[in-house]
CSV table of C-alpha atoms in Angstrom, one decimal:
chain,number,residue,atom,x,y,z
R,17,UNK,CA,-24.3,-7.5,-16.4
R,18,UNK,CA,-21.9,-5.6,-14.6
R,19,UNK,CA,-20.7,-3.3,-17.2
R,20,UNK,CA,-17.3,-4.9,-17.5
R,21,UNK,CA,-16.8,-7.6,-19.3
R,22,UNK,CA,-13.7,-10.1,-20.2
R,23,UNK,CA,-12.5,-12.2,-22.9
R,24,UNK,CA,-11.6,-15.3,-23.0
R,25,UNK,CA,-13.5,-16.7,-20.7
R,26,UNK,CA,-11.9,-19.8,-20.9
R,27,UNK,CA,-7.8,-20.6,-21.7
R,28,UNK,CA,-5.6,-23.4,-21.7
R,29,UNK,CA,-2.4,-22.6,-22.4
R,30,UNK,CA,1.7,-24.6,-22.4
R,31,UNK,CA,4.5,-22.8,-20.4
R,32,UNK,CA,6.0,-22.1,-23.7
R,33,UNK,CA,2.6,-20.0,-24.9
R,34,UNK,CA,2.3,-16.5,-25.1
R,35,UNK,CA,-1.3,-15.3,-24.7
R,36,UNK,CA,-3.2,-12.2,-23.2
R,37,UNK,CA,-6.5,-11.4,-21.1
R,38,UNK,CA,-8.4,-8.4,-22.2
R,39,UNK,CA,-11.0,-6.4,-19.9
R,40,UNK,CA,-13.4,-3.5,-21.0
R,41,UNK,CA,-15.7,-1.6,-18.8
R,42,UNK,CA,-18.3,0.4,-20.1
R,43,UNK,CA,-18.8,2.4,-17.2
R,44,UNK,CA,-16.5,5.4,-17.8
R,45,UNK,CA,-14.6,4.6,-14.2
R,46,UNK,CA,-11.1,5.7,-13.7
R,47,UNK,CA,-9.6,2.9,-12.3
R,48,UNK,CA,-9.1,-0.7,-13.0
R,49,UNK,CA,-7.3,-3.7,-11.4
R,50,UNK,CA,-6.1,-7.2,-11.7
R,51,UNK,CA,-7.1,-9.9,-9.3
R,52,UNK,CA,-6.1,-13.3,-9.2
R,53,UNK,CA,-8.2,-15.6,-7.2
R,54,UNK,CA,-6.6,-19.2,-6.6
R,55,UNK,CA,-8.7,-22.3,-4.9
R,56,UNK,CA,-8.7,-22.3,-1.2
R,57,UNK,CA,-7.1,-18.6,-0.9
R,58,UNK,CA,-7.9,-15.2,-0.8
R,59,UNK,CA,-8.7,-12.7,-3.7
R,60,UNK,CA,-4.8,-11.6,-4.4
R,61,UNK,CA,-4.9,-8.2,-5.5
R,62,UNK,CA,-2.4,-8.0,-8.7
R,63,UNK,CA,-2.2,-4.3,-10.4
R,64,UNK,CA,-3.6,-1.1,-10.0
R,65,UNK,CA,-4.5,1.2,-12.8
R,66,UNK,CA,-5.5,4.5,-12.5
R,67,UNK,CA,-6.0,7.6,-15.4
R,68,UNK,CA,-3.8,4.5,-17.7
R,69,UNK,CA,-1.1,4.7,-14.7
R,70,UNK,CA,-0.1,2.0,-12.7
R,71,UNK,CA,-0.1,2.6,-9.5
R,72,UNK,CA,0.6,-0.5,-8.0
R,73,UNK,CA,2.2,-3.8,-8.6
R,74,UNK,CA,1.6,-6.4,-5.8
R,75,UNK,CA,5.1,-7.7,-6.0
R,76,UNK,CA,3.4,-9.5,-9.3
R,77,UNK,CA,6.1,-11.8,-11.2
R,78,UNK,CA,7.2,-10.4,-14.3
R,79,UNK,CA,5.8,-13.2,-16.4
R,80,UNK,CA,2.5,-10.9,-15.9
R,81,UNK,CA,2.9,-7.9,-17.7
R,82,UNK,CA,-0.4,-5.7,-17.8
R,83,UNK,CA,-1.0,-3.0,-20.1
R,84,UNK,CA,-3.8,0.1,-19.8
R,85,UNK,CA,-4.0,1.6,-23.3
R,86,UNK,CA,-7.1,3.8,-21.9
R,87,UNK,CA,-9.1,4.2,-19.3
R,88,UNK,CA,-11.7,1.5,-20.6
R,89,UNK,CA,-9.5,-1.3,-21.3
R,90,UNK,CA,-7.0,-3.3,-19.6
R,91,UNK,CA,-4.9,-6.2,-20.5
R,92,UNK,CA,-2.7,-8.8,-18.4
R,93,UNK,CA,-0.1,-10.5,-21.2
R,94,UNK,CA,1.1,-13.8,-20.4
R,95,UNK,CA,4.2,-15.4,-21.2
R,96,UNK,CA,5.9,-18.5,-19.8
R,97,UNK,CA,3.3,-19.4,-17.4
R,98,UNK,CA,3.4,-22.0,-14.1
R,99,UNK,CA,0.9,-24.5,-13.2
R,100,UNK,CA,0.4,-22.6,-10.4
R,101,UNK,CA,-0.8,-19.7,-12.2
R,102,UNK,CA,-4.1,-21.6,-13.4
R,103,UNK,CA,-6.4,-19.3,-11.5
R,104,UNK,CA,-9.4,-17.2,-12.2
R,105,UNK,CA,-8.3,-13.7,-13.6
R,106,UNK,CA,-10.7,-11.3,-12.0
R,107,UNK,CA,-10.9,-7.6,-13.5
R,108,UNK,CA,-12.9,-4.5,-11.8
R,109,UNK,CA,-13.0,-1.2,-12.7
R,110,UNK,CA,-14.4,1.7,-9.8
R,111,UNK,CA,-14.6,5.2,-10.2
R,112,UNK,CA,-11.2,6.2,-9.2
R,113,UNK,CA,-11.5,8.9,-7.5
R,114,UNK,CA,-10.0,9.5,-4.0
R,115,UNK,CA,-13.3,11.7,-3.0
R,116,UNK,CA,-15.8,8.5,-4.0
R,117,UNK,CA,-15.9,5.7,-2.0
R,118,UNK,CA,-17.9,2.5,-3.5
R,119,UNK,CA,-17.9,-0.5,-5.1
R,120,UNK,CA,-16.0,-2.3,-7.4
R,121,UNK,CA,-17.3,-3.4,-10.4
R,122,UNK,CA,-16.2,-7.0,-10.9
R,123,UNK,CA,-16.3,-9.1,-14.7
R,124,UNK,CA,-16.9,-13.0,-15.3
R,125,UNK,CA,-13.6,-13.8,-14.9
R,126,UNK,CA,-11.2,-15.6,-17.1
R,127,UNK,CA,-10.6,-19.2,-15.8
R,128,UNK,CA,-7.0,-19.9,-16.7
R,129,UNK,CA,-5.3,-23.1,-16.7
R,130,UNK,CA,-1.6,-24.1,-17.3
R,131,UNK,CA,-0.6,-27.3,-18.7
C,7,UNK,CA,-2.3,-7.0,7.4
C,8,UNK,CA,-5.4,-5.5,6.5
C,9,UNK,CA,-7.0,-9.1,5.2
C,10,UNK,CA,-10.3,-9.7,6.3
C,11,UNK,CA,-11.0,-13.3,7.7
C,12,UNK,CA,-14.2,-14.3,7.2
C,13,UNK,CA,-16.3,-16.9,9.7
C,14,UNK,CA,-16.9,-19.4,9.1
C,15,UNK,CA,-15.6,-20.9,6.4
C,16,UNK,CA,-18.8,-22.5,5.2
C,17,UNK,CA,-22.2,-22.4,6.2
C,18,UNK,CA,-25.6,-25.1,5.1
C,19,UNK,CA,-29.1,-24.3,6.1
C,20,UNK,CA,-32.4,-25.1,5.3
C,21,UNK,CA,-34.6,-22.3,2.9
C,22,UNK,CA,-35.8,-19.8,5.4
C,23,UNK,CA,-33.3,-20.1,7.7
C,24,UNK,CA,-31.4,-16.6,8.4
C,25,UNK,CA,-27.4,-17.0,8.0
C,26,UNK,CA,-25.2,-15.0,9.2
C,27,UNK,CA,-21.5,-14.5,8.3
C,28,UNK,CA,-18.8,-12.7,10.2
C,29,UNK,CA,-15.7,-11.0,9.2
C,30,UNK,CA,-12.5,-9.6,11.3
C,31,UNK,CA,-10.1,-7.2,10.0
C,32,UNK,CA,-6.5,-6.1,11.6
C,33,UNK,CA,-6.3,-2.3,10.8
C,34,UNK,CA,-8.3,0.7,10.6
C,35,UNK,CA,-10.3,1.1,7.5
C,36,UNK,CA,-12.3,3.8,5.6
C,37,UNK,CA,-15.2,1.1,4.5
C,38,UNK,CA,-16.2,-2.4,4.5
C,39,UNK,CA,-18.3,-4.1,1.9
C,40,UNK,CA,-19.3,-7.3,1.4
C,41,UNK,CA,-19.1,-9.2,-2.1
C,42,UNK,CA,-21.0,-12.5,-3.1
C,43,UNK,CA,-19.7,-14.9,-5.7
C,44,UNK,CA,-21.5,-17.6,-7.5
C,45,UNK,CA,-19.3,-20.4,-8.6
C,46,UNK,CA,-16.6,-19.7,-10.7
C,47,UNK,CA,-18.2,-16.4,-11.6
C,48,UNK,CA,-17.6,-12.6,-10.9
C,49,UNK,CA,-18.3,-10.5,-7.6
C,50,UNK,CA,-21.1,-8.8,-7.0
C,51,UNK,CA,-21.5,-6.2,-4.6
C,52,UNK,CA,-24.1,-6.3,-2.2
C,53,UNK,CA,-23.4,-3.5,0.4
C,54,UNK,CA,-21.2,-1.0,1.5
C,55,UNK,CA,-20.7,0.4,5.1
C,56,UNK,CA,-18.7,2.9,6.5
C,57,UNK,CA,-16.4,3.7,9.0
C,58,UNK,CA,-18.9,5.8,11.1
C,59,UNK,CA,-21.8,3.8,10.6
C,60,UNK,CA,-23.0,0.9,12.9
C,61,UNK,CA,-25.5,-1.2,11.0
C,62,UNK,CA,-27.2,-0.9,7.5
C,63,UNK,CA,-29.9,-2.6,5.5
C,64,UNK,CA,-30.7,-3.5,1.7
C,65,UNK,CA,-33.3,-5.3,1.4
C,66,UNK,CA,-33.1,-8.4,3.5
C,67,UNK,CA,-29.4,-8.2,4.2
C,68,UNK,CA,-28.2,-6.4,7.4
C,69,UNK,CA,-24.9,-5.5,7.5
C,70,UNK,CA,-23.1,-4.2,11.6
C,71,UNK,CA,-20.1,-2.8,12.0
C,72,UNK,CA,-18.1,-3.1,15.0
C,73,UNK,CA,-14.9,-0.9,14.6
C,74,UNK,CA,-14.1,-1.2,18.2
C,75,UNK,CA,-13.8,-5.0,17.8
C,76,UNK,CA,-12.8,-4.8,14.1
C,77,UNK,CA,-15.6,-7.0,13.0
C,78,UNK,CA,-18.5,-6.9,10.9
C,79,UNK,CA,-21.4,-9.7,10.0
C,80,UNK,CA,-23.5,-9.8,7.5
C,81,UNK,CA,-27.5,-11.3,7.7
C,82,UNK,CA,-29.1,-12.7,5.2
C,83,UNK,CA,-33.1,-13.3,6.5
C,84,UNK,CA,-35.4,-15.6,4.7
C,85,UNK,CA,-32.9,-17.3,3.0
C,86,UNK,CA,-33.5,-18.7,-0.8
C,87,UNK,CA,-32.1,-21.7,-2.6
C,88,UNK,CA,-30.7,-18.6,-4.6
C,89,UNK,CA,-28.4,-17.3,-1.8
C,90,UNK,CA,-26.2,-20.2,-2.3
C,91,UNK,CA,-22.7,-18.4,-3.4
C,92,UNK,CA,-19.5,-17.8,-1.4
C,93,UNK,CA,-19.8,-14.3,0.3
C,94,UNK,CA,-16.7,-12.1,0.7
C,95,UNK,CA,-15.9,-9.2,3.1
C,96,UNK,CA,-13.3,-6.3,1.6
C,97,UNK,CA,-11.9,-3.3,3.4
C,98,UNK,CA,-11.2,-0.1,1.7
C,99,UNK,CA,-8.5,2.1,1.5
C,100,UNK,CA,-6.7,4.1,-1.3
C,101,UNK,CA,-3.7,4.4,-2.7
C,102,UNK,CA,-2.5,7.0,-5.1
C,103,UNK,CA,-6.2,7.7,-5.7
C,104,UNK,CA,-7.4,4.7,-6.7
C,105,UNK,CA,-9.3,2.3,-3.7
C,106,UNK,CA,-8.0,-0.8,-2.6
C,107,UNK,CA,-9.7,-4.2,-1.4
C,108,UNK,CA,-8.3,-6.4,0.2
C,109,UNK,CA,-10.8,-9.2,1.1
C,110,UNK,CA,-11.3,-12.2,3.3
C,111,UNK,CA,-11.2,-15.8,2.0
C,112,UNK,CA,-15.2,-15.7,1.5
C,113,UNK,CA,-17.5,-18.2,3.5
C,114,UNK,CA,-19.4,-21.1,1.4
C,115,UNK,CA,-23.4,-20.6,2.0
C,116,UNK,CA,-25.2,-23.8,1.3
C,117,UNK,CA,-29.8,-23.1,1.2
C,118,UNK,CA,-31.0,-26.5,1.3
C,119,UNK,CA,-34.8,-26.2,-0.5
């Protein structure tokens, strides 16, 4: 257990669907991100949340609209999907600071798929 | 771009075996660490290294640094049947207080027992 953790694990969803991927780290870390990991490419870096702001948006489409209620949680809302947005929805959380340099702190993963 | 580009792209040995992985970066970073990923699952981190710092071990992974050549590797000694994951290389740098990864696309490892 990382200390982050993600729900669903698992989604199907239509075009048409609206649904939305929560993450929650119990770490008490200052940042959190998005990642969206495709087959055969890189980790793609999607948002950047840090103290609830965003501080960057990796030229994301606007179908994926995250939210950062608090510094714990994160959520990435979905709404007319691709099939080319079936991925595995990564979230981390690090401590945030510009003075600590470490690791991110990765969850399972939601595995997303279109239809 | 910054995107590490990890070599090679898969790797099998047999149990034992030591394996090593290498990663090249385009720019100048802060850190490097290296991630490991079991299938379809979350990233762990494994080690970090710094700008300044040349090579660095945790337990039986050794991790260089070549900032000159913008390269790193990463050994894994004694491998296990339980090393098998795709391993991933990241470098580090912030924005707007908050620290940015941007990794590689990860090389396969395959322990045969």
């Amino acid at each position: 257990e990382t200390g982050v953790t993600q729900t669903p694990r698992h989604l199907v969803m239509g075009m048409t669907n609206k649904k939305s991927l929560k993450c929650e780290q119990h770490l008490g870390h200052n940042a959190m991100y998005w990642y969206k990991q495709s087959a055969k490419k890189p980790l793609e870096l999607m948002f950047v949340y840090n103290f609830k702001e965003q501080t960057e948006n990796n030229s994301v489409p606007s179908r994926f609209s995250p939210e950062c209620p608090n510094s714990s949680h994160l959520f990435l809302h979905l709404h007319t999907l691709q099939p080319e947005d079936s991925a595995l929805y990564l979230c981390a959380s690090s401590p945030g600071l510009a003075a600590i340099w470490g690791e991110q702190f990765f969850g399972p993963g939601t595995r997303l798929t279109v239809l | 771009s910054q995107q590490g580009e990890e070599d090679p792209q898969a790797l099998s040995i047999q149990e034992g075996e030591n394996a090593t992985m290498n990663c090249s970066y385009k720019t100048s970073i802060n850190n490097l660490q290296w991630y490991r990923q079991n299938s379809g699952r979350g990233l762990v981190h494994l080690i970090l290294i710094r700008s300044n710092e040349r090579e660095k071990h945790s337990g039986r992974l050794r991790v260089t640094l070549d900032t000159s050549k913008k390269s790193s590797s990463l050994l894994i000694t004694a491998s296990r049947a339980a090393d098998t994951a795709s391993y991933f290389c990241a470098t580090a740098s912030i924005i707007q207080g908050a620290q940015k990864l941007v990794f590689g696309q990860g090389t396969r490892l395959t322990i045969n027992p």
